[in-house]
Amino acid sequence: MVSCALSVIVSLLSGAYAAQITTTTRQSIHGIGASGAWWVNDIALFPAEVRQNISDLLLNQSWGVGMTDYRYNLGGGGVGVGTWDRAPETPYVSDGVYNWSADAAGTFFLKEAARHGVPIITLFVNSAPTTMTNNSENCGGTLITERIPAYAQYLTDVVSYWKTQGVGITHVSPMNEPDDSFGDPTTTLCSQEGMQVVPEQRAELVITLAATLKAAGLATKVIADESSSTGTYIADAPIWLNTTVGKSLGANAHHQYGFANATLQQQVFEEGRNLSGGVPTWFTEICCYSATDESEASDPLAAIAWGEQYDPTMISGLRMANLIYESFAYAEDEHWDWWTALSNGVGSCTPNNSSCWDDIVADGWDDGIIYYDPNYNETQYYELKLTKRFSVLKHFTKAAPVGSIRRAVTPSTDSAEANWRTLAFDYPASSREHKSYCGPYGECHQTIYSVVAMNAQWNASSLTLRGDDAFALTQPTTVYRTSVTEDYVEVDVPVLGEDGTLVIEAPEMSIYTMFFK
Ligand SMILES: *[C@@H]1O[C@H](CO)[C@@H](O)[C@H](O)[C@H]1NC(C)=O
Ligand SMILES: *[C@@H]1O[C@H](CO)[C@@H](O)[C@H](O)[C@H]1NC(C)=O
Ligand SMILES: *[C@@H]1O[C@H](CO)[C@@H](O)[C@H](O)[C@H]1NC(C)=O
Ligand SMILES: *[C@@H]1O[C@H](CO)[C@@H](O)[C@H](O)[C@H]1NC(C)=O
Ligand SMILES: *[C@@H]1O[C@H](CO)[C@@H](O)[C@H](O)[C@H]1NC(C)=O
Ligand SMILES: *[C@@H]1O[C@H](CO)[C@@H](O)[C@H](O)[C@H]1NC(C)=O
Ligand SMILES: *[C@@H]1O[C@H](CO)[C@@H](O)[C@H](O)[C@H]1NC(C)=O
Ligand SMILES: *[C@@H]1O[C@H](CO)[C@@H](O)[C@H](O)[C@H]1NC(C)=O
Ligand SMILES: *[C@@H]1O[C@H](CO)[C@@H](O)[C@H](O)[C@H]1NC(C)=O
Ligand SMILES: *[C@@H]1O[C@H](CO)[C@@H](O)[C@H](O)[C@H]1NC(C)=O
Ligand SMILES: *[C@@H]1O[C@H](CO)[C@@H](O)[C@H](O)[C@H]1NC(C)=O
């Protein structure tokens, strides 16, 4: 009788609606971060202590957001670009001749990333130097095929130089959105650097660069092609990507500016991995979205598309979290980057006006995780605005350090839990020693798995978590929460029930990271 009653309980639990953490392991995670494109030029004019604070807020591995990837933008020189802060200097003088004093603004943060021990450092390029583009500018042109070897040598020389300076660049991206030259047909100047690399050139560029890096004794891997959207990715990949090219590729990188739904992402990037012979996919850029349907503007799970808006609130924060969730759980990407770490895209808002600075402004841009005053020269206002995206990103850098492995979660089928999203990560013993595994209170070396769960709705809600037949959930050790009123604060740890379930009672619009021993 007793065993019969027990089996009834077990089968009831098996059929229960809670989100189930399984033992099925999927992709490993290799870096979560953002780029140093453009804001570095403004920040070079800020007081030194603010610049240092920005470095610590982004890159310190034990507090702040603790990014595990930093994307350094190697400039082409900004020729043809009309926006001064988007015209980075280049070390390139002529083939084989370099000026290593160039781009002090950008290299400050590159060196900081190395000093902080950021595990993945990516060097990415919007445009090759002007001697390598067919319009002799850093936007509006196309990479010259005959100059691919020289371009590969230049990138290799830059990586080799930084290695001598103690900066280990782990990945190089030789083309960022090569489907777009960023030429502006309506004006003579462009708004940013860009360079078209037609699909027929991409295989040669990847193979040549990988071989040149290897010949220089570098372990740096090539990532490509950073297509703008699933649409451009899937149109171009069959032209340039195959299993031979895949051998020269460290990661199969893409952006997601078409905001494809989770199902489409799953299909497109699985197809990309198949074409390349299994090279992992990386999500390397996204920003700048708003709800497609205005009536759903406050719903964090609404369909979103490219659009203007400055939103430092939890709505945009949870939209970012949902993009990460879809990238990891559906596209099965191994890496995730937000576009740019800092921005001044606050539209018509001024920092002395809290009714917009802390709220949604229609004419700004959701392109940074930290904001600063665009008029700092006149106002001398150098304070920083940390958005909710800053705190939300930390939930993932901490939960999914480099080398962690995603565990499949069977989503809850309970309609009361429909607005929850849950991810889990295993910490293999081999990588548990890494610095990026350590939380602010020294919980490194102890955690064996973590869970990120978000309540994406304007309502308090509870989520029941459980293991499956092969895995019993354990008692969490530490739990952090970001909500409308909190930023990655340590909260009371829920107690594991005798039935092996864990119930999280969450406030509206909140996200949790839980560490388990
Ligand atoms: C190197 O770049 C720095 C910074 O732009 C500049 O001041 C300097 O004149 C350049 N040196 C040479 C030799 O071009
Ligand atoms: C990161 O922050 C911790 C705590 O403030 C500090 O001890 C450590 O030196 C910082 N790391 C670096 C590389 O500055
Ligand atoms: C550069 O190459 C592209 C692609 O082949 C071509 O469309 C464009 O006209 C060329 N531009 C110049 C200035 O030659
Ligand atoms: C892959 O593409 C490269 C470059 O276009 C080509 O040289 C190679 O033959 C192709 N390999 C396969 C297996 O199709
Ligand atoms: C996802 O997007 C594709 C392409 O737009 C569409 O065909 C499909 O119905 C969508 N799927 C879902 C589940 O919304
Ligand atoms: C990828 O390859 C596997 C194994 O051949 C196949 O089952 C799957 O359908 C392919 N996926 C896509 C999206 O092409
Ligand atoms: C903010 O300061 C500017 C002058 O720098 C002023 O014109 C504006 O009215 C101020 N706004 C508020 C809300 O105080
Ligand atoms: C402050 O911002 C609000 C909201 O964007 C705007 O309506 C108002 O005009 C601003 N006030 C000033 C003084 O600029
Ligand atoms: C700030 O002033 C510097 C010169 O000190 C200038 O180069 C820069 O363009 C100015 N920035 C803005 C945003 O006006
Ligand atoms: C760094 O910036 C944060 C966010 O604006 C602020 O709270 C903190 O006081 C600053 N720290 C230093 C040392 O300036
Ligand atoms: C919050 O939950 C209650 C009870 O389930 C429901 O009636 C209400 O519509 C929900 N509110 C929102 C904003 O979703």
PDB file of N, CA and C and ligand atoms in Angstrom, residues 346 348-350 352-357 359-363, ligand 8:
ATOM      1  N   VAL A 346      19.720  59.266 -25.834  1.00  0.00           N
ATOM      2  CA  VAL A 346      18.588  59.565 -24.944  1.00  0.00           C
ATOM      3  C   VAL A 346      17.569  60.478 -25.609  1.00  0.00           C
ATOM      4  N   SER A 348      15.468  63.421 -26.911  1.00  0.00           N
ATOM      5  CA  SER A 348      15.322  64.805 -26.466  1.00  0.00           C
ATOM      6  C   SER A 348      15.455  64.942 -24.956  1.00  0.00           C
ATOM      7  N   CYS A 349      15.739  63.858 -24.268  1.00  0.00           N
ATOM      8  CA  CYS A 349      15.818  63.914 -22.803  1.00  0.00           C
ATOM      9  C   CYS A 349      17.117  64.576 -22.348  1.00  0.00           C
ATOM     10  N   THR A 350      17.074  65.173 -21.165  1.00  0.00           N
ATOM     11  CA  THR A 350      18.277  65.696 -20.518  1.00  0.00           C
ATOM     12  C   THR A 350      18.345  65.074 -19.127  1.00  0.00           C
ATOM     13  N   ASN A 352      18.888  66.185 -16.283  1.00  0.00           N
ATOM     14  CA  ASN A 352      18.285  66.915 -15.158  1.00  0.00           C
ATOM     15  C   ASN A 352      16.759  66.766 -15.144  1.00  0.00           C
ATOM     16  N   ASN A 353      16.214  65.999 -16.068  1.00  0.00           N
ATOM     17  CA  ASN A 353      14.763  65.806 -16.147  1.00  0.00           C
ATOM     18  C   ASN A 353      14.445  64.340 -15.844  1.00  0.00           C
ATOM     19  N   SER A 354      14.167  64.050 -14.564  1.00  0.00           N
ATOM     20  CA  SER A 354      14.015  62.644 -14.179  1.00  0.00           C
ATOM     21  C   SER A 354      12.764  62.013 -14.786  1.00  0.00           C
ATOM     22  N   SER A 355      11.811  62.854 -15.213  1.00  0.00           N
ATOM     23  CA  SER A 355      10.594  62.252 -15.782  1.00  0.00           C
ATOM     24  C   SER A 355      10.863  61.589 -17.128  1.00  0.00           C
ATOM     25  N   CYS A 356      12.005  61.893 -17.739  1.00  0.00           N
ATOM     26  CA  CYS A 356      12.367  61.118 -18.941  1.00  0.00           C
ATOM     27  C   CYS A 356      13.622  60.280 -18.725  1.00  0.00           C
ATOM     28  N   TRP A 357      14.604  60.785 -18.007  1.00  0.00           N
ATOM     29  CA  TRP A 357      15.890  60.088 -17.793  1.00  0.00           C
ATOM     30  C   TRP A 357      15.672  58.698 -17.199  1.00  0.00           C
ATOM     31  N   ASP A 359      12.713  57.115 -17.392  1.00  0.00           N
ATOM     32  CA  ASP A 359      11.506  56.523 -17.974  1.00  0.00           C
ATOM     33  C   ASP A 359      11.675  56.350 -19.492  1.00  0.00           C
ATOM     34  N   ILE A 360      10.606  55.999 -20.150  1.00  0.00           N
ATOM     35  CA  ILE A 360      10.683  55.707 -21.583  1.00  0.00           C
ATOM     36  C   ILE A 360      10.577  57.002 -22.393  1.00  0.00           C
ATOM     37  N   VAL A 361      11.486  57.171 -23.363  1.00  0.00           N
ATOM     38  CA  VAL A 361      11.484  58.346 -24.233  1.00  0.00           C
ATOM     39  C   VAL A 361      11.356  57.839 -25.673  1.00  0.00           C
ATOM     40  N   ALA A 362      10.394  58.371 -26.407  1.00  0.00           N
ATOM     41  CA  ALA A 362      10.101  57.837 -27.743  1.00  0.00           C
ATOM     42  C   ALA A 362      11.245  58.048 -28.736  1.00  0.00           C
ATOM     43  N   ASP A 363      12.022  59.131 -28.597  1.00  0.00           N
ATOM     44  CA  ASP A 363      12.996  59.436 -29.651  1.00  0.00           C
ATOM     45  C   ASP A 363      14.448  59.072 -29.301  1.00  0.00           C
TER      46      ASP A 363
HETATM   47  C1  LIG B   8      11.031  66.452 -19.269  1.00  0.00           C
HETATM   48  O1  LIG B   8      10.716  65.240 -19.918  1.00  0.00           O
HETATM   49  C2  LIG B   8       9.334  65.085 -20.178  1.00  0.00           C
HETATM   50  C3  LIG B   8       9.110  63.666 -20.714  1.00  0.00           C
HETATM   51  O2  LIG B   8       9.913  63.411 -21.851  1.00  0.00           O
HETATM   52  C4  LIG B   8       8.905  66.160 -21.172  1.00  0.00           C
HETATM   53  O3  LIG B   8       7.527  66.026 -21.442  1.00  0.00           O
HETATM   54  C5  LIG B   8       9.191  67.522 -20.576  1.00  0.00           C
HETATM   55  O4  LIG B   8       8.936  68.526 -21.540  1.00  0.00           O
HETATM   56  C6  LIG B   8      10.653  67.641 -20.142  1.00  0.00           C
HETATM   57  N1  LIG B   8      10.844  68.885 -19.412  1.00  0.00           N
HETATM   58  C7  LIG B   8      11.716  69.834 -19.792  1.00  0.00           C
HETATM   59  C8  LIG B   8      11.770  71.048 -18.956  1.00  0.00           C
HETATM   60  O5  LIG B   8      12.455  69.693 -20.743  1.00  0.00           O
END
